[in-house]
CSV table of C-alpha atoms in Angstrom, one decimal:
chain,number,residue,atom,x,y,z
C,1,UNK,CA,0.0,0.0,0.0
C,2,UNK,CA,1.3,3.5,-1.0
C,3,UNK,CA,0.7,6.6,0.4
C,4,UNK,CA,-1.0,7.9,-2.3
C,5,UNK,CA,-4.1,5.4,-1.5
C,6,UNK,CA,-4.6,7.1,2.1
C,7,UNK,CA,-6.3,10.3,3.4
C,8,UNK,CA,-3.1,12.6,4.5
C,9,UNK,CA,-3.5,14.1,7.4
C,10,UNK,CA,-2.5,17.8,7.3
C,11,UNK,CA,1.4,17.9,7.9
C,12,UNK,CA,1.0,21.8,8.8
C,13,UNK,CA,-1.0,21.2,11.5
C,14,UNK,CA,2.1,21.4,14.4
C,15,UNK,CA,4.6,22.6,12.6
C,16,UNK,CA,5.8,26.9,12.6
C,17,UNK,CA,7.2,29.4,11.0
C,18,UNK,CA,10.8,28.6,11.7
C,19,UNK,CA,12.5,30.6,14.6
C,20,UNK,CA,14.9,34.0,14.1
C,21,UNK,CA,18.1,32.4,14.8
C,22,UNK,CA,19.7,34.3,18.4
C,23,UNK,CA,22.8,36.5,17.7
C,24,UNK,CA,25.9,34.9,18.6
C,25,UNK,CA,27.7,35.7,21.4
C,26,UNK,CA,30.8,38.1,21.7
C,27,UNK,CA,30.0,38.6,17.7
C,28,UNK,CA,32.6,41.6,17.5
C,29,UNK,CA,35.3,39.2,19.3
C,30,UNK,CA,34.5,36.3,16.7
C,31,UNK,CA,35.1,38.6,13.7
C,32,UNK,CA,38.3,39.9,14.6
C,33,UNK,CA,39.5,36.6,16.3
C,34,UNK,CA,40.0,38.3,19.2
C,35,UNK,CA,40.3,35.6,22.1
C,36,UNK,CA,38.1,32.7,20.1
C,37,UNK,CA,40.5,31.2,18.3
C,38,UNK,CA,40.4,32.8,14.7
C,39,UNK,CA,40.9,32.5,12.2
C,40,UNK,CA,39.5,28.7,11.8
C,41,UNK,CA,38.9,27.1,8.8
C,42,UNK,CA,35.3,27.7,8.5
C,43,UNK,CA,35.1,23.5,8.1
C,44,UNK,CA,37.2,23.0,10.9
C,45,UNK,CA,35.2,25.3,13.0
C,46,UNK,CA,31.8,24.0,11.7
C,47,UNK,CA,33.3,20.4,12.9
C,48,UNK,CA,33.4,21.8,17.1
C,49,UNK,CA,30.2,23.2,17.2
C,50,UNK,CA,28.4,22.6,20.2
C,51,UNK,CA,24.6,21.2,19.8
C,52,UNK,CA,23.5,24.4,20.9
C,53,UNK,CA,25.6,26.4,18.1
C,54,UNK,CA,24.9,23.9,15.2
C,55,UNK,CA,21.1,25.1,16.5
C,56,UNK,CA,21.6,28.3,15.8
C,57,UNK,CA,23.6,27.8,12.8
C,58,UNK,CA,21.0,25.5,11.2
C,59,UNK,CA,18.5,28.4,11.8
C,60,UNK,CA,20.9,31.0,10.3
C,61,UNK,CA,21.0,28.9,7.0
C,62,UNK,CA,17.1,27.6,7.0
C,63,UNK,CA,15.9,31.3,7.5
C,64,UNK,CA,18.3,33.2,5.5
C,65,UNK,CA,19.6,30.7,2.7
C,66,UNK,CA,16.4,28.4,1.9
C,67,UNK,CA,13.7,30.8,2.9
C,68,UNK,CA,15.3,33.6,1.3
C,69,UNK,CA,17.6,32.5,-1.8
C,70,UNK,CA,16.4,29.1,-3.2
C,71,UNK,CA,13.8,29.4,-6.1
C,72,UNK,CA,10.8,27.5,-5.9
C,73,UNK,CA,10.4,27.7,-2.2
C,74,UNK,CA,6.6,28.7,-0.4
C,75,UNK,CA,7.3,28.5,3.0
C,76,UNK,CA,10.0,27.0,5.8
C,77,UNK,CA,8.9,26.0,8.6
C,78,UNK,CA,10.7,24.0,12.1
C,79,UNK,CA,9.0,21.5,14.1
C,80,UNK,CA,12.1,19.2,15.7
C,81,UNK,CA,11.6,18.0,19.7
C,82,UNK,CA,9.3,15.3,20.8
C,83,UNK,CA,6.6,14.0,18.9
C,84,UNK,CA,7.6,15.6,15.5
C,85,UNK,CA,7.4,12.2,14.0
C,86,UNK,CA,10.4,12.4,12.4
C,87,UNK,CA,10.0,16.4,10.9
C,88,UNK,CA,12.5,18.4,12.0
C,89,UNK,CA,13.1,21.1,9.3
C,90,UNK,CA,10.5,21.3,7.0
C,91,UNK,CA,10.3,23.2,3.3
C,92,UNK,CA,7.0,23.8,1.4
C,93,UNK,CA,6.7,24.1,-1.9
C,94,UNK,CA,3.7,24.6,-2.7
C,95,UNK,CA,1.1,27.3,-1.3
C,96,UNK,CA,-1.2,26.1,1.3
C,97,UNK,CA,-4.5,24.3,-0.6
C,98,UNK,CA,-2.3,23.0,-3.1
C,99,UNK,CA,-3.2,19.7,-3.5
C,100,UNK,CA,-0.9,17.6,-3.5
C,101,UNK,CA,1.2,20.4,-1.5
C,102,UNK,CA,4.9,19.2,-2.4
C,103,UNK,CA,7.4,19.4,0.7
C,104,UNK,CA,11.1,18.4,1.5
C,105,UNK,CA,12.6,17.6,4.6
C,106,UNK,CA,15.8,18.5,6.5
C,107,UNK,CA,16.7,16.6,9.2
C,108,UNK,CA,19.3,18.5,11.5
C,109,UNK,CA,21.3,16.6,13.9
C,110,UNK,CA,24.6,17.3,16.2
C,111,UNK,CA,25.7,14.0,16.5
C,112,UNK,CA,29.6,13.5,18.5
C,113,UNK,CA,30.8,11.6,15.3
C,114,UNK,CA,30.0,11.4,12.1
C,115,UNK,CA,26.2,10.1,11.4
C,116,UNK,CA,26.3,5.8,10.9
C,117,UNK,CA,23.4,3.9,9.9
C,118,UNK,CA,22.1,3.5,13.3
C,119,UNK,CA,21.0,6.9,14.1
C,120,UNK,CA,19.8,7.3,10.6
C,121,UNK,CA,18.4,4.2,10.2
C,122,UNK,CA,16.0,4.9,13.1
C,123,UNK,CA,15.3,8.2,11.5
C,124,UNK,CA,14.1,7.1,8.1
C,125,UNK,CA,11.8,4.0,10.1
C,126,UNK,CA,10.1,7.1,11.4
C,127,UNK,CA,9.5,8.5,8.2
C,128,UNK,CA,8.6,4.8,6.7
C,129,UNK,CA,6.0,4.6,9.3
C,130,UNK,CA,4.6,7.5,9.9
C,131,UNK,CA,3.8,8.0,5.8
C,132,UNK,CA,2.6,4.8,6.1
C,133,UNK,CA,0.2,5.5,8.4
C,134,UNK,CA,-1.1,8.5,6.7
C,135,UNK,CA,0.3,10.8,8.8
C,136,UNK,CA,1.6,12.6,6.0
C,137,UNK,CA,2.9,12.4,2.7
C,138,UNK,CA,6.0,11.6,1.3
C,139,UNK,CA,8.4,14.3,1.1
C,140,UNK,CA,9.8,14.3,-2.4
C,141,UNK,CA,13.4,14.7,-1.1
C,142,UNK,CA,14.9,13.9,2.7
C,143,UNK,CA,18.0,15.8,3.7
C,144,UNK,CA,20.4,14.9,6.7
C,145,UNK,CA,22.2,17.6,7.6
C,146,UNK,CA,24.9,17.2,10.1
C,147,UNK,CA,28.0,19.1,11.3
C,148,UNK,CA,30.5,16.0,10.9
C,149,UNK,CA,29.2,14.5,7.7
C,150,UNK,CA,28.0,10.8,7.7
C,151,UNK,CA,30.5,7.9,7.5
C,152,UNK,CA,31.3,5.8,4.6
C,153,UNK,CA,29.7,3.1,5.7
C,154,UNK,CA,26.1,5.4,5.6
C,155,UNK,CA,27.4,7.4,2.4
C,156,UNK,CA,27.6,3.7,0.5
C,157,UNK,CA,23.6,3.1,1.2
C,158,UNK,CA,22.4,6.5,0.5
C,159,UNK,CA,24.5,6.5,-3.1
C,160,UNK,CA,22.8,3.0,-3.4
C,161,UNK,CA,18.6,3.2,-3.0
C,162,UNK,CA,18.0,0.0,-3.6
C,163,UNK,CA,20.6,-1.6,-0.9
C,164,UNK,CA,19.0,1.3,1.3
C,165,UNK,CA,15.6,-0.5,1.4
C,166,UNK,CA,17.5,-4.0,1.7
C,167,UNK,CA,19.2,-2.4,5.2
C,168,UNK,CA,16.2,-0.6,6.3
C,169,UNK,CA,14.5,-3.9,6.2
C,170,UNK,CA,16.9,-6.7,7.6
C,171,UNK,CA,17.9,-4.0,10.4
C,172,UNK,CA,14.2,-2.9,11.1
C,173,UNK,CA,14.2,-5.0,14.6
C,174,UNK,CA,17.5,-3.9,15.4
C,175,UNK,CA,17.0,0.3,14.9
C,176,UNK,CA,13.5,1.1,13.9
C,177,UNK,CA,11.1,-1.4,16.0
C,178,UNK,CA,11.8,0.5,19.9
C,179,UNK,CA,13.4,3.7,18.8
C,180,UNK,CA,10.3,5.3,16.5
C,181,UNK,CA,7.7,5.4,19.7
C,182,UNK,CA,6.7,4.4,23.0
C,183,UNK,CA,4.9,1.7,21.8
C,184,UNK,CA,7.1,-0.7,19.5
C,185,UNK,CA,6.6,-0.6,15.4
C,186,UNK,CA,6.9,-4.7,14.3
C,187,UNK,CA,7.8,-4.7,10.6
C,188,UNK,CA,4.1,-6.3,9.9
C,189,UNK,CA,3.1,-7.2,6.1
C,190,UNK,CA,1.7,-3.6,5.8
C,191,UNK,CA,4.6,-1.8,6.4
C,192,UNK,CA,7.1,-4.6,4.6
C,193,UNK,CA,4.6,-3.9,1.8
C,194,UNK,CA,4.7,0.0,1.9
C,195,UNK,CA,8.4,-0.2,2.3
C,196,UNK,CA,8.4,-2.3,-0.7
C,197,UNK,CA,7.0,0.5,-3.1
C,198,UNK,CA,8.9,3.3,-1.5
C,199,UNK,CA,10.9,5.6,-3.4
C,200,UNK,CA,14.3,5.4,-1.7
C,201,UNK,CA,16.1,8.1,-3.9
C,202,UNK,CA,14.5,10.7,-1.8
C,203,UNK,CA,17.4,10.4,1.0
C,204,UNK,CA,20.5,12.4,0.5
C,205,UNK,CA,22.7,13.9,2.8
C,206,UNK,CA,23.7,17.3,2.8
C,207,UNK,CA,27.7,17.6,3.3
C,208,UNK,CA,29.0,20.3,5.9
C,209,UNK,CA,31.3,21.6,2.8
C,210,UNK,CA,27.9,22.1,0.5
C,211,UNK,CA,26.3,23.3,4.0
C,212,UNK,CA,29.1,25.8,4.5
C,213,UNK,CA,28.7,27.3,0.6
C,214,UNK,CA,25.2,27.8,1.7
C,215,UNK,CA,25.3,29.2,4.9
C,216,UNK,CA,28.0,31.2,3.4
C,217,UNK,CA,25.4,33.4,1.1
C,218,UNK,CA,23.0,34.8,4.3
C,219,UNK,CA,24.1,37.6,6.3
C,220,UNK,CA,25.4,35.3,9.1
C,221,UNK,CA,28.4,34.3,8.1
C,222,UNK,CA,30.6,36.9,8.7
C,223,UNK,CA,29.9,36.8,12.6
C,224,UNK,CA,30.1,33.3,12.6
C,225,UNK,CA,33.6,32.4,11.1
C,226,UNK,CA,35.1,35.8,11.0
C,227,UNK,CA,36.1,35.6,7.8
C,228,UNK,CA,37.2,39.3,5.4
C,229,UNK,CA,34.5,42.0,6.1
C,230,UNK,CA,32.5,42.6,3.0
C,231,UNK,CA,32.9,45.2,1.0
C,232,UNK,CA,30.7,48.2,1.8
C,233,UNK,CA,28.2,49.9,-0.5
C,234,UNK,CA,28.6,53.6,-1.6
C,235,UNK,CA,25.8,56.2,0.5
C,236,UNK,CA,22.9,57.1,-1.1
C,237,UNK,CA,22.6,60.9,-1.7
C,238,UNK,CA,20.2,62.4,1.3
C,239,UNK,CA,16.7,62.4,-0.1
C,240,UNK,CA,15.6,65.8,-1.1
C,241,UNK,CA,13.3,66.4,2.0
C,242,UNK,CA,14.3,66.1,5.6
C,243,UNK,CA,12.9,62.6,6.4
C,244,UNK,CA,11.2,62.1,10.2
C,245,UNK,CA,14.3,60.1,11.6
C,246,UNK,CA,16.1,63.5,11.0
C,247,UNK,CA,13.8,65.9,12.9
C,248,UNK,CA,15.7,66.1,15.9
C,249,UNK,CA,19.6,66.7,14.8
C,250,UNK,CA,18.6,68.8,12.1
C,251,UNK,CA,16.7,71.4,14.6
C,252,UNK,CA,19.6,71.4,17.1
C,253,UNK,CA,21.5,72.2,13.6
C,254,UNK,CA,19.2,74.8,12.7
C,255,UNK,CA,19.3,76.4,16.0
C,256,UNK,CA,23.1,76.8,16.1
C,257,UNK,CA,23.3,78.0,12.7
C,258,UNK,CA,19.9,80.7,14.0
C,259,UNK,CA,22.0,82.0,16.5
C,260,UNK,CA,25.1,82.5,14.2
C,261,UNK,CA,23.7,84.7,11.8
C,262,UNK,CA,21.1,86.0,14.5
C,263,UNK,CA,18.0,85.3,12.8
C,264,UNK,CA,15.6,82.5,13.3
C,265,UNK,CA,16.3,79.9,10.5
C,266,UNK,CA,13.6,77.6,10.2
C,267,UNK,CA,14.2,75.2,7.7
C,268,UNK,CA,16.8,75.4,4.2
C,269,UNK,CA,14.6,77.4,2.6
C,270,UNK,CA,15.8,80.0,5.0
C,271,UNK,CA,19.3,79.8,4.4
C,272,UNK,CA,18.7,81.1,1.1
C,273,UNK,CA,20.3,84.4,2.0
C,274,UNK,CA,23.3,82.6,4.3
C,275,UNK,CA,25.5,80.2,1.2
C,276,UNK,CA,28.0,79.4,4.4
C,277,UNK,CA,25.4,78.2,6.3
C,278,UNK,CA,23.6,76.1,3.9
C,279,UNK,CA,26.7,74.5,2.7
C,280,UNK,CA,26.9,73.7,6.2
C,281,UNK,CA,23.4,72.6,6.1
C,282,UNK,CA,23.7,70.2,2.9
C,283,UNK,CA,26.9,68.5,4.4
C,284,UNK,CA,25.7,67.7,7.6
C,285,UNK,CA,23.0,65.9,5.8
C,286,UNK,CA,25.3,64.5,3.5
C,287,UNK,CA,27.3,63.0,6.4
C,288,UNK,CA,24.6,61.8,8.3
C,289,UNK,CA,23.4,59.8,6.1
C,290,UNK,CA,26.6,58.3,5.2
C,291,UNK,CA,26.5,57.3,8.8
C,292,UNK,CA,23.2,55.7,8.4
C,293,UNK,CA,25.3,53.9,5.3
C,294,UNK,CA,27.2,52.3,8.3
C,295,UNK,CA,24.3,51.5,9.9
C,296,UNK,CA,22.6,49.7,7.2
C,297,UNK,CA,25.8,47.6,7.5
C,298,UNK,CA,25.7,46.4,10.3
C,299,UNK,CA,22.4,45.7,10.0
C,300,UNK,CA,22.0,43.8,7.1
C,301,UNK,CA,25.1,42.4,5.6
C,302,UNK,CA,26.5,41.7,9.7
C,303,UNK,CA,23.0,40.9,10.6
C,304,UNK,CA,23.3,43.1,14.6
C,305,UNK,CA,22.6,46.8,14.3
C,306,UNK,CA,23.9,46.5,17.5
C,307,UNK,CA,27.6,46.7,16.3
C,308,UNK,CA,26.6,50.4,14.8
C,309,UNK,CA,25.2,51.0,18.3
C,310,UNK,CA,28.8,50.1,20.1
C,311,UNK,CA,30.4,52.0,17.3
C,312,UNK,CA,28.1,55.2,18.6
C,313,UNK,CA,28.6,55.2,22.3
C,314,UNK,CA,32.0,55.0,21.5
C,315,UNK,CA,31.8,58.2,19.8
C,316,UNK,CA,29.6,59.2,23.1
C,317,UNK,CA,32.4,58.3,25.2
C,318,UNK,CA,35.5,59.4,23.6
C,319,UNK,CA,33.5,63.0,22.7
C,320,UNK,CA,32.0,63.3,26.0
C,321,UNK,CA,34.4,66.3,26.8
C,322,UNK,CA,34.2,68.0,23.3
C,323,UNK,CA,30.6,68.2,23.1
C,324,UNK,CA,30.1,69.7,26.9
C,325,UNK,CA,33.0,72.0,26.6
C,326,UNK,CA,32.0,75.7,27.0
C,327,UNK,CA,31.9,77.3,23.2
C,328,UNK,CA,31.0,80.8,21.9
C,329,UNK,CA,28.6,79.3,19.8
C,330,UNK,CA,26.7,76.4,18.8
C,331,UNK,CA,28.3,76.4,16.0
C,332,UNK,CA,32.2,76.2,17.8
C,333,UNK,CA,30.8,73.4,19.8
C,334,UNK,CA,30.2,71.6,16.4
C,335,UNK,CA,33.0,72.3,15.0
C,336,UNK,CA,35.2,71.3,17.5
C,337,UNK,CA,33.4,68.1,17.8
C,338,UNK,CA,33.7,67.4,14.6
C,339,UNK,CA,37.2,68.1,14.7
C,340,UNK,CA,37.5,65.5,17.7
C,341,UNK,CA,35.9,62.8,15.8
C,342,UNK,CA,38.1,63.0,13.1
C,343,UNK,CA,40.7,61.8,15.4
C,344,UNK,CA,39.4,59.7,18.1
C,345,UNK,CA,40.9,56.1,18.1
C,346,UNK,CA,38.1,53.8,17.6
C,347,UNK,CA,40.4,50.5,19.2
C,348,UNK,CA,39.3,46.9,17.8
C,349,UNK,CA,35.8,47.6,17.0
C,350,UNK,CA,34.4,45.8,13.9
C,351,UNK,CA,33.1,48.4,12.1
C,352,UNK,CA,36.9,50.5,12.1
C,353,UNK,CA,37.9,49.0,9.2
C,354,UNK,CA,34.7,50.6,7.1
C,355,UNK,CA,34.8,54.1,9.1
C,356,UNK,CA,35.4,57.2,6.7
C,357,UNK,CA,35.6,60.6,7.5
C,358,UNK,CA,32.8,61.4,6.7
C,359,UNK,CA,31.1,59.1,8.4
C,360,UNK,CA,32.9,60.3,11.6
C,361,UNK,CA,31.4,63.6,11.3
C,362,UNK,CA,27.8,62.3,10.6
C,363,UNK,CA,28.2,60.4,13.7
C,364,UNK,CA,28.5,63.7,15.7
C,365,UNK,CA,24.8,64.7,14.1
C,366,UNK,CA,23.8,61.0,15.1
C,367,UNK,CA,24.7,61.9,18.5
C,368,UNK,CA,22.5,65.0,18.1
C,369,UNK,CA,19.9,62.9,17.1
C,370,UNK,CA,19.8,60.5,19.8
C,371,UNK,CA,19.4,63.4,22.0
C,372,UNK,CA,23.3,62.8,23.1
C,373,UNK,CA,24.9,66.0,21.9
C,374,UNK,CA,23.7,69.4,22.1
C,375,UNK,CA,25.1,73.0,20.4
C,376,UNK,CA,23.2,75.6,21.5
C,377,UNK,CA,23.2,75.1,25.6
């Protein structure tokens, strides 16, 4: 009997939207191998992860490589712990009402050696049975994914379908009858029968070099293996109006340039009369948003705005005194912290190697911004 001749139950029903991997810890110390160990051959340190790591790796590379850059992919989605019957990772292809709705499955494991064809024997009985049952349908392909790689012995049945089947059924009592459920699973005529028809070229395994490659095209890698920082994009222009993130710098801006030419200054329009001033104006735009460049950065291609954040409250720090100084003017007090930034040693952080002048001065109007800095006190 094949699974095609029973009602499927729907496979959706306790599965979910696979979790946002957590952000590794001491990220800035693993990209600049400071006190971890690097740099590591990223299949070296792929082959110590802990369970708890290959976890989190596995989530980097389901959320970010196969939700995100494989074509032909609806929906992943994690199930994994007890009574997943055998799901761990799974991959719709098909929207939901498709019928058949197509799927694959990735089974993630953190074995201490390599995976033999005892632990994945016992793994593919639960798939067996399960689909038998009609607890679903056949995935049309089944991935192991480990951090070690399988051994030989494993690799031989999985390049070989048909002695695959052969194994699964003269080992069935050995790894499959008290290791799918509580209950035991005897290898009755039913299931011989649906094992029988099976298509066995659905199980593959996915090898930690190919695993690497992929996990290697999300946004996670870099904080992972510390490998060379990407090359950073060039700044997008300022947009022609003052967005709302900018309100706040660009008053404190306007009010220092106000009480330099002693008239109330509004907004650019008003510097019409004052070509210093607005030069002034369209730079310190231009800068911030370079700033914001970095940001991005961080963000997206390091996957933690958080490093942009550090990178900040160092400027906070090592500015503290420039900013609160006593000035003449508003404007002075910029100046001079301006002047400061262009200087200040920014020691070991990640993001040094990407810093520009100009984004040190547009940190100083990011500093305004967060309500940090003020010029007119």
């Amino acid at each position: 009997m094949t699974s095609e001749n029973l009602p499927m139950k729907p496979a959706a029903a306790l599965l979910q939207d696979v979790d946002r991997p957590s952000v590794w810890p001491n990220a800035n110390a693993r990209l600049l191998g400071l006190g971890v160990g690097l740099p590591v051959k990223p299949l070296d340190r792929l082959a110590q992860f802990s369970a708890a790591e290959f976890e989190r790796f596995t989530l980097e590379w389901a959320t970010d490589y196969l939700a995100a850059k494989v074509p032909g992919i609806e929906q992943v989605q994690q199930r994994g712990g007890a009574g997943d019957k055998g799901r761990d990772v799974v991959v719709w292809l098909d929207p939901i009402g498709a019928s058949p709705r197509r799927w694959s499955l990735y089974q993630c494991k953190h074995y201490k050696t390599r995976l033999g064809w005892g632990s994945a024997a016992t793994e593919i009985g639960k798939l067996l049975f399960y689909n038998q049952r009609g607890d679903y349908a056949a995935p049309v392909e089944y991935w192991f994914v480990t951090h070690l790689g399988v051994t030989s012995d494993l690799q031989d049945k999985l390049d070989d379908p048909a002695a695959l089947k052969k194994s699964i059924i003269a080992d069935w009592d050995k790894y499959c009858r008290d290791e799918i459920r509580k209950d035991p699973v005897p290898l009755d005529q039913v299931l011989r029968d649906h094992i029988a028809t099976f298509d066995f070229t659905i199980f593959k395994v996915k090898q930690p070099l190919e695993l690497l490659n992929e996990h290697a095209q999300t946004r996670y890698h870099l904080t992972v293996f510390g490998l060379p920082l990407i090359e950073r994009i060039v700044p997008k222009a300022p947009p022609s109006s003052v967005a709302p993130t900018e309100t706040v710098y660009i008053s404190k801006l306007l009010a220092a340039i106000s009480e330099g030419v002693g008239a109330a200054i509004a907004d650019e329009a008003g510097l019409a009369l004052h070509k210093k001033e607005a030069a002034l104006f369209r730079r310190s735009r231009l800068t911030f948003y370079c700033a914001e460049n970095l940001r991005e950065l961080a963000r997206d291609s390091m996957a933690n705005v958080e490093f942009f954040d550090s990178l900040l409250q160092e400027f906070a720090d090592g500015l503290y005194h420039t900013y609160n100084a006593p000035a003449t003017s508003g404007l002075s007090r910029l100046s001079a912290t301006v002047q400061a930034a262009q200087s200040l040693q920014l020691t070991g952080h990640m993001l040094n190697p990407h810093v520009v002048a100009n984004d040190r001065e547009g940190m100083c109007h990011q500093l305004a911004n967060e309500d940090i800095a003020e010029w007119v006190s």
